[in-house]
Short mmCIF file of C-alpha atoms in Angstrom, two decimals:
data_model
loop_
_atom_site.label_atom_id
_atom_site.label_comp_id
_atom_site.label_asym_id
_atom_site.label_seq_id
_atom_site.Cartn_x
_atom_site.Cartn_y
_atom_site.Cartn_z
CA UNK T 273 -18.51 -29.48 -4.55
CA UNK T 274 -16.46 -27.38 -1.81
CA UNK T 275 -15.60 -24.85 -4.02
CA UNK T 276 -19.55 -24.05 -4.59
CA UNK T 277 -19.72 -24.20 -0.69
CA UNK T 278 -17.18 -21.07 -0.41
CA UNK T 279 -18.65 -19.78 -3.27
CA UNK T 280 -21.91 -19.66 -1.46
CA UNK T 281 -21.01 -19.20 1.89
CA UNK T 282 -18.68 -15.87 0.85
CA UNK T 283 -21.88 -14.47 -0.45
CA UNK T 284 -23.66 -15.42 2.44
CA UNK T 285 -20.88 -13.30 4.96
CA UNK T 286 -20.91 -10.48 2.43
CA UNK T 287 -24.95 -9.78 3.14
CA UNK T 288 -26.50 -11.27 -0.34
CA UNK T 289 -30.09 -11.77 1.20
CA UNK T 290 -30.33 -14.15 -1.89
CA UNK T 291 -27.31 -15.42 -3.72
CA UNK T 292 -28.96 -15.99 -6.99
CA UNK T 293 -27.82 -12.07 -8.47
CA UNK T 294 -24.73 -12.55 -7.86
CA UNK T 295 -24.03 -15.81 -8.90
CA UNK T 296 -25.50 -15.11 -11.98
CA UNK T 297 -22.33 -12.30 -12.11
CA UNK T 298 -19.85 -14.58 -10.80
CA UNK T 299 -20.67 -17.47 -13.22
CA UNK T 300 -19.62 -15.39 -16.23
CA UNK T 301 -15.72 -15.19 -14.87
CA UNK T 302 -13.84 -18.77 -14.50
CA UNK T 303 -12.81 -19.43 -10.50
CA UNK T 304 -9.76 -21.78 -9.68
CA UNK T 305 -10.44 -25.33 -8.08
CA UNK T 306 -8.17 -24.44 -5.29
CA UNK T 307 -10.74 -23.80 -2.27
CA UNK T 308 -8.79 -19.93 -1.42
CA UNK T 309 -8.41 -18.85 -4.81
CA UNK T 310 -12.19 -18.71 -5.84
CA UNK T 311 -12.58 -15.96 -8.00
CA UNK T 312 -15.70 -14.90 -5.83
CA UNK T 313 -12.94 -13.77 -3.36
CA UNK T 314 -11.78 -10.80 -5.75
CA UNK T 315 -15.17 -10.25 -6.97
CA UNK T 316 -16.36 -9.43 -3.83
CA UNK T 317 -13.50 -8.09 -2.14
CA UNK T 318 -14.19 -4.45 -2.75
CA UNK T 319 -17.45 -5.06 -0.58
CA UNK T 320 -15.93 -6.73 1.91
CA UNK T 321 -13.09 -3.89 2.67
CA UNK T 322 -15.99 -1.18 2.44
CA UNK T 323 -17.60 -3.16 5.27
CA UNK T 324 -14.44 -3.44 6.94
CA UNK T 325 -13.90 -0.05 6.93
CA UNK T 326 -16.92 1.21 8.24
CA UNK T 327 -17.41 -1.72 11.08
CA UNK T 328 -15.74 -3.31 14.00
CA UNK T 329 -17.02 -5.46 16.45
CA UNK T 330 -16.50 -8.66 18.58
CA UNK T 331 -17.22 -11.87 18.45
CA UNK T 332 -20.63 -12.71 19.29
CA UNK T 333 -21.08 -14.28 23.22
CA UNK T 334 -23.22 -16.95 23.21
CA UNK T 335 -23.30 -17.25 27.44
CA UNK T 336 -24.59 -14.50 29.87
CA UNK T 337 -22.37 -11.94 31.48
CA UNK T 338 -19.05 -13.50 29.66
CA UNK T 339 -16.32 -12.03 30.49
CA UNK T 340 -14.43 -10.26 27.13
CA UNK T 341 -10.93 -10.54 26.29
CA UNK T 342 -10.55 -6.86 25.94
CA UNK T 343 -8.68 -6.05 22.11
CA UNK T 344 -9.66 -8.57 20.42
CA UNK T 345 -12.24 -7.96 17.01
CA UNK T 346 -14.37 -10.11 15.20
CA UNK T 347 -12.42 -12.58 13.18
CA UNK T 348 -14.91 -13.67 11.27
CA UNK T 349 -17.19 -11.28 10.03
CA UNK T 350 -14.97 -8.36 10.17
CA UNK T 351 -11.04 -9.80 10.08
CA UNK T 352 -8.34 -7.52 10.99
CA UNK T 353 -6.16 -6.22 8.18
CA UNK T 354 -3.03 -7.03 10.64
CA UNK T 355 -2.28 -8.85 14.06
CA UNK T 356 -0.13 -6.94 16.69
CA UNK T 357 3.27 -9.02 16.74
CA UNK T 358 4.13 -11.18 20.00
CA UNK T 359 4.72 -8.66 23.23
CA UNK T 360 8.33 -9.01 24.05
CA UNK T 361 9.74 -11.32 27.51
CA UNK T 362 10.05 -8.23 28.97
CA UNK T 363 6.13 -7.25 28.70
CA UNK T 364 5.50 -11.39 28.78
CA UNK T 365 7.05 -11.51 32.38
CA UNK T 366 5.86 -8.13 33.56
CA UNK T 367 2.12 -9.80 32.76
CA UNK T 368 2.39 -12.77 34.56
CA UNK T 369 1.90 -10.62 38.08
CA UNK T 370 -0.94 -9.21 36.55
CA UNK T 371 -4.82 -10.46 36.82
CA UNK T 372 -5.09 -11.60 32.73
CA UNK T 373 -5.96 -14.94 32.48
CA UNK T 374 -2.87 -17.44 32.06
CA UNK T 375 -3.71 -17.80 28.07
CA UNK T 376 -3.31 -13.96 27.32
CA UNK T 377 -0.16 -14.43 29.30
CA UNK T 378 1.70 -16.73 27.51
CA UNK T 379 0.43 -16.02 23.90
CA UNK T 380 3.56 -13.82 23.18
CA UNK T 381 5.41 -16.97 24.13
CA UNK T 382 4.26 -18.39 20.72
CA UNK T 383 4.74 -16.90 17.85
CA UNK T 384 2.65 -19.09 15.55
CA UNK T 385 -0.31 -18.00 17.03
CA UNK T 386 0.23 -14.31 15.53
CA UNK T 387 -0.38 -14.71 12.02
CA UNK T 388 -3.71 -14.13 9.49
CA UNK T 389 -5.11 -17.43 8.19
CA UNK T 390 -7.12 -16.13 5.22
CA UNK T 391 -6.82 -12.66 6.31
CA UNK T 392 -8.31 -13.52 9.66
CA UNK T 393 -6.40 -14.03 13.24
CA UNK T 394 -5.38 -17.33 13.58
CA UNK T 395 -7.61 -19.30 15.97
CA UNK T 396 -5.77 -22.38 16.80
CA UNK T 397 -8.17 -25.25 18.32
CA UNK T 398 -6.33 -28.57 17.25
CA UNK T 399 -4.57 -29.02 20.03
CA UNK T 400 -5.55 -32.11 20.67
CA UNK T 401 -3.80 -33.20 17.25
CA UNK T 402 -0.63 -31.22 18.10
CA UNK T 403 0.11 -28.16 20.23
CA UNK T 404 2.27 -25.03 19.58
CA UNK T 405 6.06 -24.08 20.32
CA UNK T 406 6.88 -21.65 22.36
CA UNK T 407 10.20 -19.66 21.61
CA UNK T 408 12.19 -21.34 24.58
CA UNK T 409 11.82 -24.87 22.59
CA UNK T 410 12.63 -23.32 19.14
CA UNK T 411 15.63 -21.35 20.49
CA UNK T 412 17.09 -24.98 22.28
CA UNK T 413 16.52 -26.55 18.81
CA UNK T 414 18.58 -24.20 17.06
CA UNK T 415 20.90 -23.75 19.68
CA UNK T 416 22.00 -27.23 19.41
CA UNK T 417 21.83 -27.32 15.76
CA UNK T 418 24.18 -23.93 15.34
CA UNK T 419 26.50 -24.56 18.89
CA UNK T 420 26.37 -28.39 19.74
CA UNK T 421 26.07 -30.81 16.40
CA UNK T 422 27.52 -34.28 17.57
CA UNK T 423 26.82 -36.97 18.19
CA UNK T 424 26.25 -38.35 22.14
CA UNK T 425 27.65 -40.56 24.13
CA UNK T 426 30.44 -41.74 21.52
CA UNK T 427 32.79 -38.85 21.79
CA UNK T 428 35.22 -37.16 24.29
CA UNK T 429 35.24 -33.90 22.55
CA UNK T 430 33.88 -30.67 23.61
CA UNK T 431 30.91 -31.05 21.20
CA UNK T 432 29.68 -34.48 22.01
CA UNK T 433 30.05 -33.66 25.83
CA UNK T 434 27.53 -30.85 25.69
CA UNK T 435 25.30 -32.81 23.14
CA UNK T 436 25.56 -35.63 25.91
CA UNK T 437 24.79 -33.33 28.97
CA UNK T 438 21.84 -31.90 27.16
CA UNK T 439 20.40 -35.05 26.15
CA UNK T 440 20.69 -36.91 29.10
CA UNK T 441 19.70 -33.96 31.67
CA UNK T 442 16.35 -33.71 29.59
CA UNK T 443 16.22 -36.93 30.43
CA UNK T 444 16.31 -36.30 34.25
CA UNK T 445 13.60 -33.61 33.57
CA UNK T 446 11.12 -36.01 32.07
CA UNK T 447 11.74 -38.74 34.89
CA UNK T 448 11.15 -36.17 37.60
CA UNK T 449 8.33 -34.46 35.71
CA UNK T 450 6.23 -37.51 36.18
CA UNK T 451 7.72 -38.82 39.32
CA UNK T 452 10.15 -41.63 37.88
CA UNK T 453 11.83 -43.37 40.41
CA UNK T 454 14.59 -43.18 38.29
CA UNK T 455 16.05 -41.37 34.77
CA UNK T 456 16.61 -45.05 33.56
CA UNK T 457 12.78 -46.08 33.19
CA UNK T 458 12.66 -43.36 30.91
CA UNK T 459 13.13 -44.60 27.27
CA UNK T 460 13.11 -42.48 24.21
CA UNK T 461 11.17 -43.26 21.43
CA UNK T 462 9.96 -41.63 18.01
CA UNK T 463 6.41 -41.30 19.66
CA UNK T 464 3.86 -42.58 21.71
CA UNK T 465 2.91 -44.81 18.82
CA UNK T 466 6.55 -46.24 18.74
CA UNK T 467 6.52 -46.44 22.65
CA UNK T 468 3.41 -48.65 22.52
CA UNK T 469 4.81 -50.93 20.15
CA UNK T 470 8.03 -51.25 21.57
CA UNK T 471 5.99 -53.07 24.68
CA UNK T 472 3.66 -55.05 22.37
CA UNK T 473 6.61 -56.40 20.34
CA UNK T 474 9.04 -56.81 23.54
CA UNK T 475 6.73 -58.26 26.10
CA UNK T 476 3.89 -58.90 24.30
CA UNK T 477 5.77 -61.68 21.80
CA UNK T 478 8.03 -63.25 24.95
CA UNK T 479 5.36 -63.32 27.36
CA UNK T 480 1.78 -63.83 26.04
CA UNK T 481 0.18 -67.22 25.31
CA UNK T 482 -2.66 -68.73 23.32
CA UNK T 483 -5.53 -68.32 25.55
CA UNK T 484 -4.49 -65.18 27.42
CA UNK T 485 -6.56 -61.83 27.00
CA UNK T 486 -5.57 -58.38 26.71
CA UNK T 487 -8.21 -55.54 27.82
CA UNK T 488 -8.60 -52.42 25.95
CA UNK T 489 -11.59 -50.07 25.15
CA UNK T 490 -13.50 -49.26 22.51
CA UNK T 491 -12.32 -45.74 22.34
CA UNK T 492 -8.58 -46.21 22.19
CA UNK T 493 -6.73 -44.98 19.71
CA UNK T 494 -5.69 -47.04 16.75
CA UNK T 495 -1.97 -46.79 18.31
CA UNK T 496 -3.61 -48.89 20.96
CA UNK T 497 -5.73 -51.31 19.17
CA UNK T 498 -3.43 -52.31 16.19
CA UNK T 499 -0.10 -53.63 17.93
CA UNK T 500 -2.07 -55.39 20.00
CA UNK T 501 -3.92 -57.24 16.94
CA UNK T 502 -1.20 -57.62 15.46
CA UNK T 503 0.18 -59.55 19.10
CA UNK T 504 -2.76 -61.54 19.05
CA UNK T 505 -3.03 -62.62 15.55
CA UNK T 506 1.00 -64.16 16.10
CA UNK T 507 0.86 -65.60 19.48
CA UNK T 508 -3.35 -66.50 20.12
CA UNK T 509 -3.89 -64.24 22.50
CA UNK T 510 -7.66 -62.75 22.42
CA UNK T 511 -8.48 -59.47 22.94
CA UNK T 512 -11.48 -57.64 24.98
CA UNK T 513 -13.28 -54.23 25.11
CA UNK T 514 -14.52 -52.43 27.96
CA UNK T 515 -17.42 -50.61 27.28
CA UNK T 516 -18.72 -46.97 27.84
CA UNK T 517 -21.44 -45.67 30.48
CA UNK T 518 -24.02 -43.68 29.40
CA UNK T 519 -22.60 -40.51 29.57
CA UNK T 520 -19.58 -41.96 27.22
CA UNK T 521 -16.93 -42.76 29.83
CA UNK T 522 -14.98 -45.50 30.66
CA UNK T 523 -17.31 -48.26 31.68
CA UNK T 524 -15.59 -49.41 34.88
CA UNK T 525 -17.93 -52.19 35.79
CA UNK T 526 -17.71 -53.95 32.65
CA UNK T 527 -14.01 -53.62 33.27
CA UNK T 528 -14.28 -55.21 36.59
CA UNK T 529 -16.59 -57.75 34.57
CA UNK T 530 -14.16 -58.32 31.91
CA UNK T 531 -10.40 -58.74 33.53
CA UNK T 532 -9.54 -62.45 35.31
CA UNK T 533 -7.52 -64.90 35.70
CA UNK T 534 -6.43 -65.09 31.76
CA UNK T 535 -5.94 -61.35 31.48
CA UNK T 536 -2.55 -60.61 30.94
CA UNK T 537 -2.83 -56.90 30.26
CA UNK T 538 -4.68 -54.03 30.71
CA UNK T 539 -4.21 -51.18 27.85
CA UNK T 540 -5.95 -48.07 28.08
CA UNK T 541 -6.05 -44.69 27.23
CA UNK T 542 -5.79 -42.38 30.75
CA UNK T 543 -7.85 -39.55 28.54
CA UNK T 544 -9.99 -39.91 25.29
CA UNK T 545 -8.88 -38.09 22.38
CA UNK T 546 -12.10 -38.08 21.26
CA UNK T 547 -14.74 -38.26 24.19
CA UNK T 548 -12.78 -36.05 26.26
CA UNK T 549 -13.34 -38.23 29.67
CA UNK T 550 -10.36 -38.83 32.34
CA UNK T 551 -10.29 -42.00 33.90
CA UNK T 552 -9.60 -43.25 37.17
CA UNK T 553 -6.05 -44.73 36.50
CA UNK T 554 -4.85 -45.78 39.24
CA UNK T 555 -7.80 -47.44 40.48
CA UNK T 556 -7.51 -49.76 36.80
CA UNK T 557 -3.71 -50.50 38.59
CA UNK T 558 -5.35 -51.95 41.50
CA UNK T 559 -7.92 -53.85 38.74
CA UNK T 560 -5.45 -55.29 36.98
CA UNK T 561 -2.68 -55.87 39.27
CA UNK T 562 -5.36 -58.09 41.50
CA UNK T 563 -5.23 -60.55 38.96
CA UNK T 564 -1.62 -60.18 38.11
CA UNK T 565 -1.99 -58.34 34.92
CA UNK T 566 0.30 -55.74 33.68
CA UNK T 567 -1.14 -52.25 33.11
CA UNK T 568 -0.44 -49.39 30.26
CA UNK T 569 -1.04 -46.20 30.47
CA UNK T 570 -1.97 -44.01 27.32
CA UNK T 571 -1.14 -40.68 28.51
CA UNK T 572 -0.84 -38.86 25.29
CA UNK T 573 -3.44 -36.65 26.34
CA UNK T 574 -3.15 -36.41 30.00
CA UNK T 575 0.80 -35.90 30.93
CA UNK T 576 0.33 -32.47 28.52
CA UNK T 577 -2.71 -30.89 30.70
CA UNK T 578 -2.68 -32.30 34.40
CA UNK T 579 -0.05 -33.59 36.90
CA UNK T 580 0.77 -37.08 36.09
CA UNK T 581 2.70 -39.25 38.78
CA UNK T 582 3.55 -42.59 37.46
CA UNK T 583 4.36 -43.69 41.26
CA UNK T 584 1.08 -42.88 42.63
CA UNK T 585 -0.89 -44.64 39.22
CA UNK T 586 1.13 -47.67 40.06
CA UNK T 587 1.34 -48.40 36.59
CA UNK T 588 3.71 -50.90 34.06
CA UNK T 589 3.97 -48.29 31.42
CA UNK T 590 3.19 -45.41 30.55
CA UNK T 591 3.39 -43.52 27.13
CA UNK T 592 2.99 -39.94 26.00
CA UNK T 593 4.39 -37.55 23.13
CA UNK T 594 6.22 -34.41 23.05
CA UNK T 595 4.68 -32.87 20.17
CA UNK T 596 1.20 -32.83 22.54
CA UNK T 597 3.01 -30.79 25.26
CA UNK T 598 4.52 -27.94 23.40
CA UNK T 599 7.93 -30.41 22.40
CA UNK T 600 9.14 -30.96 19.08
CA UNK T 601 7.48 -33.51 16.96
CA UNK T 602 9.90 -37.14 16.45
CA UNK T 603 10.50 -37.78 20.31
CA UNK T 604 8.41 -39.75 22.64
CA UNK T 605 8.44 -41.39 25.70
CA UNK T 606 8.52 -45.04 27.12
CA UNK T 607 8.39 -45.03 31.35
CA UNK T 608 8.44 -48.46 32.58
CA UNK T 609 8.97 -49.98 35.78
CA UNK T 610 12.57 -50.94 36.30
CA UNK T 611 11.90 -54.49 37.00
CA UNK T 612 9.51 -54.88 34.11
CA UNK T 613 11.81 -53.40 31.65
CA UNK T 614 14.97 -55.51 32.47
CA UNK T 615 12.61 -58.51 31.76
CA UNK T 616 12.22 -57.89 28.26
CA UNK T 617 14.35 -58.41 25.49
CA UNK T 618 15.63 -55.41 23.15
CA UNK T 619 13.34 -54.44 20.81
CA UNK T 620 15.57 -53.24 17.76
CA UNK T 621 19.16 -54.33 17.51
CA UNK T 622 22.29 -51.58 16.84
CA UNK T 623 24.98 -49.87 18.13
CA UNK T 624 23.92 -48.21 21.67
CA UNK T 625 21.89 -50.75 22.77
CA UNK T 626 24.70 -53.30 23.37
CA UNK T 627 27.54 -53.45 26.10
CA UNK T 628 29.55 -55.66 24.06
CA UNK T 629 29.49 -58.26 20.90
CA UNK T 630 31.07 -60.93 19.77
CA UNK T 631 30.92 -62.89 16.31
CA UNK T 632 28.49 -65.47 17.78
CA UNK T 633 26.79 -63.19 20.34
CA UNK T 634 26.57 -59.77 22.21
CA UNK T 635 25.45 -58.19 25.41
CA UNK T 636 22.91 -55.84 25.92
CA UNK T 637 23.39 -52.47 27.64
CA UNK T 638 21.39 -51.55 30.71
CA UNK T 639 18.45 -49.38 30.97
CA UNK T 640 17.40 -47.20 28.85
CA UNK T 641 20.06 -47.78 26.39
CA UNK T 642 18.79 -51.22 25.89
CA UNK T 643 15.63 -49.68 24.17
CA UNK T 644 17.46 -46.98 22.05
CA UNK T 645 19.30 -48.72 19.35
CA UNK T 646 20.69 -46.09 16.27
CA UNK T 647 21.94 -42.31 17.02
CA UNK T 648 18.79 -40.83 18.52
CA UNK T 649 16.58 -37.79 18.10
CA UNK T 650 19.38 -35.72 20.07
CA UNK T 651 17.96 -32.06 19.13
CA UNK T 652 14.16 -33.41 19.48
CA UNK T 653 15.02 -34.81 22.73
CA UNK T 654 16.82 -31.41 24.17
CA UNK T 655 13.43 -29.45 22.92
CA UNK T 656 11.57 -31.83 25.04
CA UNK T 657 13.43 -30.80 27.87
CA UNK T 658 13.32 -27.24 27.45
CA UNK T 659 9.56 -28.05 27.51
CA UNK T 660 8.95 -29.58 30.29
CA UNK T 661 11.04 -26.80 32.06
CA UNK T 662 8.73 -24.41 30.51
CA UNK T 663 5.41 -26.11 31.26
CA UNK T 664 7.06 -26.88 34.75
CA UNK T 665 7.12 -23.58 35.39
CA UNK T 666 3.70 -22.71 34.71
CA UNK T 667 2.88 -25.39 36.61
CA UNK T 668 0.76 -28.25 35.62
CA UNK T 669 -1.84 -28.01 38.74
CA UNK T 670 -2.29 -24.02 37.40
CA UNK T 671 -2.68 -25.62 33.90
CA UNK T 672 -5.03 -27.77 34.58
CA UNK T 673 -6.96 -25.49 36.93
CA UNK T 674 -7.35 -23.26 33.77
CA UNK T 675 -8.28 -25.00 31.33
CA UNK T 676 -11.11 -26.64 33.33
CA UNK T 677 -12.26 -23.15 33.33
CA UNK T 678 -11.72 -23.24 29.21
CA UNK T 679 -13.52 -26.60 29.13
CA UNK T 680 -16.34 -25.39 30.81
CA UNK T 681 -16.51 -22.20 29.12
CA UNK T 682 -16.31 -24.03 25.79
CA UNK T 683 -18.94 -26.70 26.67
CA UNK T 684 -21.58 -24.14 27.66
CA UNK T 685 -20.71 -22.32 25.09
CA UNK T 686 -21.62 -25.13 22.39
CA UNK T 687 -25.11 -25.68 24.62
CA UNK T 688 -26.16 -22.54 24.22
CA UNK T 689 -25.92 -22.04 20.40
CA UNK T 690 -29.27 -21.47 18.73
CA UNK T 691 -28.52 -25.07 17.01
CA UNK T 692 -28.79 -28.77 17.32
CA UNK T 693 -25.61 -30.10 18.15
CA UNK T 694 -24.61 -33.42 18.83
CA UNK T 695 -22.09 -33.50 21.86
CA UNK T 696 -19.94 -36.73 22.61
CA UNK T 697 -18.31 -37.73 25.96
CA UNK T 698 -19.74 -36.61 29.32
CA UNK T 699 -21.02 -33.23 30.06
CA UNK T 700 -18.35 -31.69 32.67
CA UNK T 701 -21.42 -31.60 35.20
CA UNK T 702 -21.55 -35.41 34.91
CA UNK T 703 -18.02 -36.38 34.56
CA UNK T 704 -16.94 -37.20 37.94
CA UNK T 705 -14.29 -36.18 40.44
CA UNK T 706 -11.57 -36.09 37.61
CA UNK T 707 -13.59 -33.92 35.52
CA UNK T 708 -12.96 -33.44 31.33
CA UNK T 709 -10.17 -32.90 29.04
CA UNK T 710 -10.24 -29.50 26.80
CA UNK T 711 -11.92 -30.67 24.21
CA UNK T 712 -15.22 -31.35 23.13
CA UNK T 713 -16.38 -33.87 19.88
CA UNK T 714 -19.50 -32.57 18.14
CA UNK T 715 -21.97 -33.27 15.06
CA UNK T 716 -24.13 -31.22 13.49
CA UNK T 717 -27.39 -32.85 11.80
CA UNK T 718 -27.12 -32.70 8.20
CA UNK T 719 -23.87 -31.24 7.69
CA UNK T 720 -20.34 -33.09 7.38
CA UNK T 721 -17.61 -32.25 9.82
CA UNK T 722 -15.72 -31.53 6.56
CA UNK T 723 -17.96 -29.14 5.44
CA UNK T 724 -17.99 -27.30 8.85
CA UNK T 725 -14.27 -27.20 9.11
CA UNK T 726 -13.62 -26.15 5.48
CA UNK T 727 -15.45 -23.06 6.46
CA UNK T 728 -14.09 -22.15 9.83
CA UNK T 729 -10.89 -22.58 8.59
CA UNK T 730 -11.97 -19.75 5.38
CA UNK T 731 -12.33 -17.88 8.97
CA UNK T 732 -9.21 -18.57 10.41
CA UNK T 733 -10.39 -21.20 12.94
CA UNK T 734 -8.60 -24.36 12.81
CA UNK T 735 -10.37 -27.45 14.09
CA UNK T 736 -10.16 -31.34 13.29
CA UNK T 737 -12.58 -33.05 11.16
CA UNK T 738 -12.42 -36.81 10.86
CA UNK T 739 -12.63 -40.20 13.06
CA UNK T 740 -9.64 -38.76 15.28
CA UNK T 741 -7.99 -42.48 14.77
CA UNK T 742 -10.46 -43.73 16.83
CA UNK T 743 -13.13 -45.80 13.77
CA UNK T 744 -13.81 -47.88 16.48
CA UNK T 745 -15.42 -45.38 18.72
CA UNK T 746 -16.89 -43.61 15.59
CA UNK T 747 -18.69 -47.05 14.85
CA UNK T 748 -19.80 -48.05 18.18
CA UNK T 749 -21.49 -44.39 18.43
CA UNK T 750 -22.94 -44.72 14.57
CA UNK T 751 -21.23 -42.36 13.21
CA UNK T 752 -18.94 -42.17 10.26
CA UNK T 753 -17.24 -38.84 11.44
CA UNK T 754 -17.11 -35.78 14.12
CA UNK T 755 -15.62 -32.41 14.23
CA UNK T 756 -13.49 -31.77 17.36
CA UNK T 757 -12.27 -28.05 18.51
CA UNK T 758 -9.57 -28.66 21.51
CA UNK T 759 -7.45 -26.17 23.82
CA UNK T 760 -4.50 -25.24 25.17
CA UNK T 761 -2.90 -23.15 28.09
CA UNK T 762 -2.47 -20.75 25.64
CA UNK T 763 -5.81 -20.27 24.34
CA UNK T 764 -8.44 -17.83 25.80
CA UNK T 765 -12.19 -16.97 26.10
CA UNK T 766 -11.67 -14.96 23.35
CA UNK T 767 -10.78 -17.65 20.96
CA UNK T 768 -13.45 -19.96 22.21
CA UNK T 769 -16.02 -16.67 21.60
CA UNK T 770 -14.64 -16.53 17.41
CA UNK T 771 -14.69 -20.30 17.50
CA UNK T 772 -18.50 -20.00 18.36
CA UNK T 773 -19.24 -17.14 16.34
CA UNK T 774 -17.71 -18.71 13.25
CA UNK T 775 -19.48 -21.87 14.06
CA UNK T 776 -23.01 -20.18 13.99
CA UNK T 777 -22.57 -18.51 11.62
CA UNK T 778 -21.37 -21.97 9.18
CA UNK T 779 -24.35 -23.84 10.63
CA UNK T 780 -26.77 -20.80 9.67
CA UNK T 781 -25.00 -20.32 6.25
CA UNK T 782 -25.73 -24.16 5.59
CA UNK T 783 -29.41 -24.06 6.81
CA UNK T 784 -29.81 -21.26 4.53
CA UNK T 785 -28.92 -22.76 1.46
CA UNK T 786 -30.16 -26.03 2.24
#
């Protein structure tokens, strides 16, 4: 089915008013079943090359007086034959003082963005799933393995000393980045999912009893639901779910109603990865602590995009991942208040988390090593430290301000498309004092999100389709899936224009062939 969709879609892009004559020609030839190897691409290549040689256009604008990004051409209708190489570090530095947008200034730092996908310049708008990595992070990873590769904490030789300094130095940077009271309060984990599981299995299994209550919300990521369901099944604790407001943000009144003397834990996302709403984390902490409950913040979608101060939020735990904030995959961070972390039993046994081992017992190491059994992800921690340096140099306040502009531009562009789109989450004008995150989830009636994303990918535009690890939320909204475009500070309004152009043509195509 997807191959047939692409077959018709290519005809639509080539300007055939009716697909029937060309399809009869094409059906005389075999085509491969792979989406990108349809024989139709060969059949129409001559016509496409002719159009490319005759026309040069810019992405269509869906906003009045929309700013132009400059030299970029329409990657959907007329794909460029080559992509300019990334600018040199000197050029990037020089551009930093210009009046160009943050996105244009930093794009040269991200090698992956300068490539073609399906013969079109890449437009990467799947940042809520993972972010791209600047060259400085890639260089740090390579330097560790080529110059300093050794285990940490356990050697007195020069390589081990250098590796340990870089590994622990990254922890100091992370602690400063989120304003933790001490680097020892920041535990390295494999990812944010493991960080939540550390709290669930260590604190939850030892502290929760039958009848105790855990408060989550219907918009949580699966990683902040399933660990607590497992704990509840084993301890007899009960899970309560906070609902949404009419604008599809966290219902604070419902939260206040649910939290009571039986509540032992409130665990909520700071920013929804599907709705884009930003919750008042400090107020939630006040509500939770008023009944003696602990408060965990899932900050995967907030730490990469805005300033986050754990002491100001007064949370007991906060988790985030490296790969969403321009760092490597395979490492995350669990922040916890020192007193809370000291009271928790170790999550995993083995080397590094011990002080002394005897045949009949052991003693635990101090924080944070108590929760870091085994050889850690050394290169990844160093890479995360480099990512923290990079975004800190740009300033998280500047990033947040710039992304707020992009978010408004994206949202307005989607609303101005000449099609019926269903957008999810609060609109920027009703999002409240914290605004909304730089993402937009949407659906188009009678078109599956997977089909939309397949055709967008054919135009070099990468967005996400599915339930975004929020199946309960999608059931709450009575939808099976949604499409999601998500931004980061290296994106530009040109990226958004190209996405909107491609989306407009995709929807128009489906309407034509339906």
